[in-house]
Short mmCIF file of C-alpha atoms and ligand atoms in Angstrom, two decimals:
data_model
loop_
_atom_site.label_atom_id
_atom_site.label_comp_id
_atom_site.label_asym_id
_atom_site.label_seq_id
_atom_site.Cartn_x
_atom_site.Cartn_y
_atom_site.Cartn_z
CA UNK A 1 0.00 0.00 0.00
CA UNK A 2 1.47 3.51 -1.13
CA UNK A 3 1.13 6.45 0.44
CA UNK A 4 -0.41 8.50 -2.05
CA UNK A 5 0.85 11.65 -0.80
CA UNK A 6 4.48 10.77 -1.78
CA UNK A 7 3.35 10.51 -4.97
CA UNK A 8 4.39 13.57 -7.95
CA UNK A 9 1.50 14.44 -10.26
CA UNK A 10 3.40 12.77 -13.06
CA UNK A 11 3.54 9.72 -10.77
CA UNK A 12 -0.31 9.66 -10.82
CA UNK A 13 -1.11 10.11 -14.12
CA UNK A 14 1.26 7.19 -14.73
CA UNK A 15 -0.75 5.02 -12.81
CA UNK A 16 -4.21 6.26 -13.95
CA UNK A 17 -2.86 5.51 -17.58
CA UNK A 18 -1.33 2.14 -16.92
CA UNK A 19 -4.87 1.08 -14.91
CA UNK A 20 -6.64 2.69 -18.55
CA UNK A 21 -8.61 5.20 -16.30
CA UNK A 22 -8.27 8.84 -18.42
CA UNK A 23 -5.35 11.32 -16.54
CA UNK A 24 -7.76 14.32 -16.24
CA UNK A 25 -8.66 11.87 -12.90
CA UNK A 26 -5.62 13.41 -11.31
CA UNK A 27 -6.68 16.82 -10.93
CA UNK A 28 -10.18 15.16 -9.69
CA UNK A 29 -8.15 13.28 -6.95
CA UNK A 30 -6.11 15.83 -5.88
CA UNK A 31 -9.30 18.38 -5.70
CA UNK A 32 -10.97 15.89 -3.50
CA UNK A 33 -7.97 15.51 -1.13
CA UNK A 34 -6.77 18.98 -0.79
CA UNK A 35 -9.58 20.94 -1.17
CA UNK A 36 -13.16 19.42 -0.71
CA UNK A 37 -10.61 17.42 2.74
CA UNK A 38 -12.10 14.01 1.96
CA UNK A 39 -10.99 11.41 4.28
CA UNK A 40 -11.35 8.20 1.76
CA UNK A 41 -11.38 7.64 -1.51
CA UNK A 42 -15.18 6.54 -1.35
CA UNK A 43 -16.23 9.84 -0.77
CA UNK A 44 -15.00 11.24 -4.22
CA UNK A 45 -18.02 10.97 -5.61
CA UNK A 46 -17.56 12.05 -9.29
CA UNK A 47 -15.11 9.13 -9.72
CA UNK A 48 -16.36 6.05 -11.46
CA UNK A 49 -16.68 2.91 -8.46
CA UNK A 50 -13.79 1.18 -10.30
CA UNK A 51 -11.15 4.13 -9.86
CA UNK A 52 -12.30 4.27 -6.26
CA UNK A 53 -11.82 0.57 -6.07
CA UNK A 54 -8.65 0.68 -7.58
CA UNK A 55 -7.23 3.61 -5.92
CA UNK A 56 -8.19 1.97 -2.46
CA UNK A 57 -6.22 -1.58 -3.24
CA UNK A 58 -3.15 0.73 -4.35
CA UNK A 59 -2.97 3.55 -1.84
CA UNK A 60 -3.46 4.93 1.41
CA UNK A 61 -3.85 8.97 1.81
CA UNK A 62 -3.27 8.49 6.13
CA UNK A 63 -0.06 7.02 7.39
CA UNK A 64 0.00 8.72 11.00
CA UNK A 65 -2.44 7.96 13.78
CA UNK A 66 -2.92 11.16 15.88
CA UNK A 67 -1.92 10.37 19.54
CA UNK A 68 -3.08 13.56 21.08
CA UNK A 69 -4.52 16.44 20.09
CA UNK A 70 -4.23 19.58 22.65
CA UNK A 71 -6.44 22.57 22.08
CA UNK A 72 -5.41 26.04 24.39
CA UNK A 73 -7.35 29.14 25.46
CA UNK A 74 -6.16 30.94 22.88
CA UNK A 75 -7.57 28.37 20.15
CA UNK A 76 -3.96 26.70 19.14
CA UNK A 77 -4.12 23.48 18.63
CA UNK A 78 -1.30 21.21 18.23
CA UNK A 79 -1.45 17.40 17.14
CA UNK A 80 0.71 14.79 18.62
CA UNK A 81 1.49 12.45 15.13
CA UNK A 82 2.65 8.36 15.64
CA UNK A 83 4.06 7.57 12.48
CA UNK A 84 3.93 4.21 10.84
CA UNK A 85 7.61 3.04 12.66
CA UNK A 86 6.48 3.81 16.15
CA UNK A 87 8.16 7.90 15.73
CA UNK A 88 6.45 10.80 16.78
CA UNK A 89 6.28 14.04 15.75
CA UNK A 90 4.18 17.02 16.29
CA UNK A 91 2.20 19.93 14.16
CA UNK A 92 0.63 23.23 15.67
CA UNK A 93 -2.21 25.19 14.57
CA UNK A 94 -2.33 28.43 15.50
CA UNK A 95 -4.77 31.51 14.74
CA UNK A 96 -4.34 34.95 14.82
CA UNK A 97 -6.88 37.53 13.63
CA UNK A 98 -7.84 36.02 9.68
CA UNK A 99 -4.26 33.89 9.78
CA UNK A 100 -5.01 29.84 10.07
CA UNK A 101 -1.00 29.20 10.33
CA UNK A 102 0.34 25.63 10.76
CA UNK A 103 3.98 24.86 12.04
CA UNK A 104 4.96 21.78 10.14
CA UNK A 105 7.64 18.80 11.31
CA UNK A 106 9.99 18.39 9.02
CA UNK A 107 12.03 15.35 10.93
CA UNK A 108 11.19 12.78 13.93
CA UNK A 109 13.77 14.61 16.60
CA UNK A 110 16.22 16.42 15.28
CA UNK A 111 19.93 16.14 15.10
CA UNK A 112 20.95 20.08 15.58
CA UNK A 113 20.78 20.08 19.74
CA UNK A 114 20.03 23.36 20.65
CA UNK A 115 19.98 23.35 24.21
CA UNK A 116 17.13 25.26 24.85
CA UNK A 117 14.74 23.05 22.86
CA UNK A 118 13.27 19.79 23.71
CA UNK A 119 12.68 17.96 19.88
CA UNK A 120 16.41 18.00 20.21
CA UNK A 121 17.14 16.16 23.19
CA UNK A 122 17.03 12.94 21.87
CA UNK A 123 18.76 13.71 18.50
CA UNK A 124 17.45 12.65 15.04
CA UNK A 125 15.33 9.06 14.35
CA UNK A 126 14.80 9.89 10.61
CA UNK A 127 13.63 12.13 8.08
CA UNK A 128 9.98 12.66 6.81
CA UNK A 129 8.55 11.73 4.19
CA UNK A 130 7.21 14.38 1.55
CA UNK A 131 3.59 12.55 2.06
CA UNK A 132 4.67 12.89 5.69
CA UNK A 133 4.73 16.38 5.56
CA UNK A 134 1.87 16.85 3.52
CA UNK A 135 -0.62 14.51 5.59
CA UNK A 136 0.50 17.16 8.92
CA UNK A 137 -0.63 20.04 6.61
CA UNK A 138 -4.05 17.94 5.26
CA UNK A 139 -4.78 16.95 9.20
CA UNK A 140 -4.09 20.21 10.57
CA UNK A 141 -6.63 21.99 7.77
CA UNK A 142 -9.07 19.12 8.88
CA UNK A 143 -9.56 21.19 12.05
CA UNK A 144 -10.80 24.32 10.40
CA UNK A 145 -14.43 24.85 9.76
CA UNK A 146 -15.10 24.34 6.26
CA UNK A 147 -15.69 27.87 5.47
CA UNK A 148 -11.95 28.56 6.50
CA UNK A 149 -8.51 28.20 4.63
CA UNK A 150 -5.09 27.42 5.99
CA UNK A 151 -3.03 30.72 5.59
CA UNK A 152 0.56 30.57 6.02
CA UNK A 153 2.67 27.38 6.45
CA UNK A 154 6.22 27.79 9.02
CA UNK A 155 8.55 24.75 8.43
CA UNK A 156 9.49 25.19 12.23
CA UNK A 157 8.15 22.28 14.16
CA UNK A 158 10.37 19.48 14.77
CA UNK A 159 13.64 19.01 13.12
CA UNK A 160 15.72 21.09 11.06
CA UNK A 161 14.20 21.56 7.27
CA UNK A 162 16.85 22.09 5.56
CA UNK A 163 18.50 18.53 6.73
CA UNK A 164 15.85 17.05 4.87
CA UNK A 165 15.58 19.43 1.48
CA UNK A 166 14.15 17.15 -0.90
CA UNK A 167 11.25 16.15 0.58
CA UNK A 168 10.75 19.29 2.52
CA UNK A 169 10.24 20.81 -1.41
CA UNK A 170 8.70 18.73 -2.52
CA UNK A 171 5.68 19.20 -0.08
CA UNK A 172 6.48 22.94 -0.19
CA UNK A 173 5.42 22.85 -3.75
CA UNK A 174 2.33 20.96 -3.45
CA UNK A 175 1.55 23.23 -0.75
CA UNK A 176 1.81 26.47 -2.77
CA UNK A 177 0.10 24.63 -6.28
CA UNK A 178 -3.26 26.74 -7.07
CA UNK A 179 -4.79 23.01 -7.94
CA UNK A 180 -3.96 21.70 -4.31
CA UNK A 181 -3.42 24.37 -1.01
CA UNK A 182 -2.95 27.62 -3.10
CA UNK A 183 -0.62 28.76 -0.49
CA UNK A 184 1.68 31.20 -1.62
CA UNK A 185 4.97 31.49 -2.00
CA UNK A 186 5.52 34.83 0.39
CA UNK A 187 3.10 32.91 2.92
CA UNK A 188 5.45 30.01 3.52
CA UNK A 189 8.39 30.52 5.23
CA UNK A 190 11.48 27.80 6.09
CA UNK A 191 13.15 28.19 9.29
CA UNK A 192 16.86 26.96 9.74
CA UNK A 193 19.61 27.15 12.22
CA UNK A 194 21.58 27.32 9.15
CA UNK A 195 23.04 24.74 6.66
CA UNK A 196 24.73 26.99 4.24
CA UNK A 197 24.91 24.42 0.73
CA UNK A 198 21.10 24.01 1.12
CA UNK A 199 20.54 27.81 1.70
CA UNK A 200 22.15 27.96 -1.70
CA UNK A 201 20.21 25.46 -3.22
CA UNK A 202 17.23 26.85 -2.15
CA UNK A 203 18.21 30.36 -3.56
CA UNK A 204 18.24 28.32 -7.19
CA UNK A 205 14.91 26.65 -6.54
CA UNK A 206 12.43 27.76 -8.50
CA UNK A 207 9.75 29.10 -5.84
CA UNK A 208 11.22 31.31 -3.48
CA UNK A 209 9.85 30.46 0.00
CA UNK A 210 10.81 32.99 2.83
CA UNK A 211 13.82 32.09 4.58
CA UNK A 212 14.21 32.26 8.76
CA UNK A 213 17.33 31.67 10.04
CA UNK A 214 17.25 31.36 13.67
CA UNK A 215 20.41 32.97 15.29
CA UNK A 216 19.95 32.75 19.08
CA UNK A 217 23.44 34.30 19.69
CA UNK A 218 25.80 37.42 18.15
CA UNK A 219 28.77 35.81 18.20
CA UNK A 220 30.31 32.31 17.31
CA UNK A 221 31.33 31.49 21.17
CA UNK A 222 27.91 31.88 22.06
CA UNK A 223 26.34 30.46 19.31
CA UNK A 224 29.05 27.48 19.77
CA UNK A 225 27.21 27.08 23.31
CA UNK A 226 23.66 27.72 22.21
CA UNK A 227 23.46 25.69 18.91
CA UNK A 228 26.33 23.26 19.18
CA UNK A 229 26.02 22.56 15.55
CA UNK A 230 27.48 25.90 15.30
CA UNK A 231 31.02 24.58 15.54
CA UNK A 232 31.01 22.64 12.27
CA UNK A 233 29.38 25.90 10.33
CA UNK A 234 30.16 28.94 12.04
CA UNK A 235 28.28 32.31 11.69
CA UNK A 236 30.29 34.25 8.99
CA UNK A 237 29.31 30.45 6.44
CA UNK A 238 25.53 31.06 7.34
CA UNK A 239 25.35 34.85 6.48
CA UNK A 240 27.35 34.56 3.30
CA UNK A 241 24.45 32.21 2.06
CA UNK A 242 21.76 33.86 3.20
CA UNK A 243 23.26 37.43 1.29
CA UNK A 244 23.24 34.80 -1.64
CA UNK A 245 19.89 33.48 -1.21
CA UNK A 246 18.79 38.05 -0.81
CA UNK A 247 20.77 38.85 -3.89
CA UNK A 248 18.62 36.03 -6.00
CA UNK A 249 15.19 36.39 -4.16
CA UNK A 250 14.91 39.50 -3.13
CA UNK A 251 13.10 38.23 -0.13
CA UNK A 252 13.84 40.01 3.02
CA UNK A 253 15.25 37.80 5.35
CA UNK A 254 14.09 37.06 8.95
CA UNK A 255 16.51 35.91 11.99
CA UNK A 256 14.88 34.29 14.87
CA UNK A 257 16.42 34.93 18.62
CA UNK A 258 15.02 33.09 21.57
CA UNK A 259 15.70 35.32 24.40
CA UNK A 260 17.42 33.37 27.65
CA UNK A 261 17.47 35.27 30.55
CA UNK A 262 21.10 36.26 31.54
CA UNK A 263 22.50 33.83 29.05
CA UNK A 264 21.90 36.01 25.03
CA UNK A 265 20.22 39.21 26.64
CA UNK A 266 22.90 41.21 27.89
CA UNK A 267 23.25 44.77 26.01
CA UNK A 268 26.52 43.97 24.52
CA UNK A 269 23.98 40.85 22.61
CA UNK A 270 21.92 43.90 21.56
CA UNK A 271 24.74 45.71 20.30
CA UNK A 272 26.43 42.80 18.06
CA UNK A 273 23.16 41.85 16.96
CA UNK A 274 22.97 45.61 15.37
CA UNK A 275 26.17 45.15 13.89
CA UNK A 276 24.96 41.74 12.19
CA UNK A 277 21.07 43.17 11.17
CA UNK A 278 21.87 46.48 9.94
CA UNK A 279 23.76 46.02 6.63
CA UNK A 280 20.93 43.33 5.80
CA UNK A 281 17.53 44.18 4.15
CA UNK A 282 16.42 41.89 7.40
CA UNK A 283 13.80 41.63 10.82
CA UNK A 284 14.36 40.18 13.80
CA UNK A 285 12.28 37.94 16.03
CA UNK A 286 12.24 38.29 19.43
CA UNK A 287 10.73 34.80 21.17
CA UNK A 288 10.91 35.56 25.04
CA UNK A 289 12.13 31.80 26.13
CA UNK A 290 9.16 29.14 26.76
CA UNK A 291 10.70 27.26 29.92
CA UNK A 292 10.87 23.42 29.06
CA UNK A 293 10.95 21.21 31.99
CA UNK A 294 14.59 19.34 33.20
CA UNK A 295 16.51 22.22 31.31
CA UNK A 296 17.90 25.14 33.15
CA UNK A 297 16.81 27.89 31.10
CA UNK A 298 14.38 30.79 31.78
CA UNK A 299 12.30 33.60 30.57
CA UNK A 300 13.74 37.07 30.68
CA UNK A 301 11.86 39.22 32.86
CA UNK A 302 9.67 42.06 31.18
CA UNK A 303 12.59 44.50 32.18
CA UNK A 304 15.47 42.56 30.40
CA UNK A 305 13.32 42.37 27.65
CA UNK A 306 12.22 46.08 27.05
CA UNK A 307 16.14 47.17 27.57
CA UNK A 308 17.29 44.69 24.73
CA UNK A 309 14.47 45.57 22.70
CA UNK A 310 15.15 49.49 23.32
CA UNK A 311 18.76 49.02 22.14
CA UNK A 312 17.81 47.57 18.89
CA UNK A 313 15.02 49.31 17.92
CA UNK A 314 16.85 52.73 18.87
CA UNK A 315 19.48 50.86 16.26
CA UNK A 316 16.50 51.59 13.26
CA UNK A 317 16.13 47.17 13.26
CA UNK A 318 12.73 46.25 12.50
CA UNK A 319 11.99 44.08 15.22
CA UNK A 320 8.60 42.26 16.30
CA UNK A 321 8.65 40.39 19.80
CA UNK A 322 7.01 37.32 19.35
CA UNK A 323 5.09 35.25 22.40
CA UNK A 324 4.51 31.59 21.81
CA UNK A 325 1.18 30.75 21.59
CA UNK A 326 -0.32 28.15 23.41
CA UNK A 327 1.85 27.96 26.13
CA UNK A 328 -0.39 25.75 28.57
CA UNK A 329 0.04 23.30 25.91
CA UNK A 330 3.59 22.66 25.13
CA UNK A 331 3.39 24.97 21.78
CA UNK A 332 7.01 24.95 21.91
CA UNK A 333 8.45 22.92 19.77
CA UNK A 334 8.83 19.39 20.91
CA UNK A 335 7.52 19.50 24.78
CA UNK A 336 4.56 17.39 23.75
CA UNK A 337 6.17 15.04 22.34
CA UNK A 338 8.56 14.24 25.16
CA UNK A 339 5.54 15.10 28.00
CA UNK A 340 3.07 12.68 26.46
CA UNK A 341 3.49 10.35 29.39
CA UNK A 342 2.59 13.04 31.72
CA UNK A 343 -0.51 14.57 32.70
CA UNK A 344 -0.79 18.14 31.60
CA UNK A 345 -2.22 19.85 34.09
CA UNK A 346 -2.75 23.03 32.60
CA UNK A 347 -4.52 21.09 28.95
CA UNK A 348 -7.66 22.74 28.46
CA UNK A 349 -8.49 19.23 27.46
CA UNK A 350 -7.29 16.21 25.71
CA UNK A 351 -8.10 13.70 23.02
CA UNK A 352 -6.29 10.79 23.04
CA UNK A 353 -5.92 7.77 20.87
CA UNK A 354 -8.37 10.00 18.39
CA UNK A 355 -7.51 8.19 14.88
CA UNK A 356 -6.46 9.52 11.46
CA UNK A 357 -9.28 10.33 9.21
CA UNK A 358 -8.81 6.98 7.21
CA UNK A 359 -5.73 4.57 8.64
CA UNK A 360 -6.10 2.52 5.98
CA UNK A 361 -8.64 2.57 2.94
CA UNK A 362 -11.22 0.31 3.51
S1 SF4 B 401 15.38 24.53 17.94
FE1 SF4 B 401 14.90 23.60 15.94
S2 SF4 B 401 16.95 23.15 15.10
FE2 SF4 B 401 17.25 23.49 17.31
S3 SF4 B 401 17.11 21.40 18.23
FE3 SF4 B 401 15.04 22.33 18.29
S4 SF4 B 401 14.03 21.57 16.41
FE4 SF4 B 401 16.24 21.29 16.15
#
């Protein structure tokens, strides 16, 4: 059984013609899946009951089972995926004002060990598939009411994108076809720590996605510390290829900074930061830490945060802070993964062993 998600258009119409059903099927198929959110092939009505038939012996559109889902008091929701091996990864929904955006998983774990972050605390299992990625986008829109439309797509959930560029394409692509999500390009953005070869391949892609490269520190000691993967790269690589991927986009480019009390918020921070944002056509993210239980980390206090933000935006940055959403539950990147044996105490409420729409065909 193939996951029919990991599947190109051409790959469909090959099959359609080999099983001497005619291709204009395809855009019918993928009409019913992305758009009209079908959960089975027997609901795609205007198909003949032999394509249906044949489609579910050959294919299976689900390949997670959702484990949890988590919904917050300020309407984020965020799904707790088991994957076919056993591997778990998450996907957030978040709304703001007439934004749906999802944060999407692009890896179960993740192999770049900030030390701040919990998806990274038990390195890397694998990477996801491209149907993988898609099905997280196709469940998340399945919580919307019907009259509503995803928005924007962030590649920031688990994992590090750009470790897993193929497939993370690939569903980027589907994502932003007018035939399937219609998302566009300027709407989806990929966030990095940095991998400087892929940020040039991206910058020859043919859709240019916006890029977010999350910086967390000024300077490569810090960095070293804060994003140990760091070492092998180093700061000067990562902002040579993201001036590349400027010069060919023209996209302006956003750097993330997770503030950590007393540890990347002191004013001399601020100051380097300036020196790093200003010759850039570039905005900065501000994300007061989200304290992760078992790591030592905390918040910066509403004073440490107005001083750094004073320095910077005195500087002529552009600069938005940025509070997670959905604190109570575990919005932060990985915490619900690696608290799903605990109560959450603060969960609005919680659905558990909830299935996929449609496992397997039937
Ligand atoms: S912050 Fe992102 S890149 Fe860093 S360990 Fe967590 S998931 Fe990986």
């Amino acid at each position: 059984m193939q996951h029919l998600l990991n599947l190109s258009n051409n790959d469909l119409l090959a099959w359609l013609k080999e099983r001497k059903h005619p291709t204009f099927r395809a855009s019918q198929i993928w009409q019913w899946i992305f758009q009209k959110r079908v959960a089975s092939f027997q609901e795609m009505e205007n198909l003949p009951k032999q394509l249906r038939q044949d489609l579910t012996e050959s294919f299976t559109i689900w390949s997670t089972t959702i484990a949890k889902k988590t919904v917050a008091t300020d309407q984020t929701q965020k799904l707790l995926l088991t994957h076919h091996d056993g591997g778990q990864t998450e996907s957030v929904l978040l709304f703001e004002k007439n934004r749906r955006t999802i944060c999407v998983s692009s890896q179960v774990g993740c192999a770049m060990g900030c030390l701040f972050c919990a998806s990274g605390l038990d390195g890397v299992d694998r990477n996801l598939t491209q149907g993988e990625i898609l099905e997280q986008m196709l469940l998340l829109q399945r919580l919307l009411p019907d009259d509503e439309r995803l928005s924007h797509i962030v590649m920031m959930g688990m994992g590090e994108p750009l470790a897993n560029l193929s497939h993370v394409l690939g569903a980027l692509t589907v994502a932003n076809d007018p035939d399937r999500l219609g998302i566009g390009t300027r709407r989806i953005t990929i966030s990095t720590v940095g991998i400087p070869a892929s940020i040039v391949k991206m910058a020859d892609y043919p859709l240019a996605f916006q890029l977010a490269v999350s910086l967390h520190a000024p300077n490569e000691a810090l960095r070293d510390r804060l994003v140990p993967v760091n070492k092998n790269i180093g700061l000067s690589k990562i902002l040579a290829a993201v001036d590349q991927y400027y010069e060919k986009t023209r996209r302006q480019i956003t750097f993330e900074y997770v503030l950590l009390s007393d540890i990347n918020d002191h004013t001399s921070h601020a100051k380097e930061l300036v020196s790093i944002l200003r010759p850039r056509n570039a905005m900065l993210n501000v994300i007061p830490y989200n304290p992760v239980a078992g790591l030592p980390y905390q918040s910066p206090s509403k004073q440490r945060l107005a001083h750094f933000k004073g320095i910077l935006t005195e500087a002529g940055i552009t600069l938005k802070v940025r509070h997670r959403k959905g604190d109570e539950i575990n919005a932060a990147c990985g915490q619900l993964r690696r608290n799903n044996a605990q109560t959450q105490k603060k969960e609005l409420y919680s659905i558990e062993g909830e299935k996929s729409p449609e496992r397997k065909s039937p």
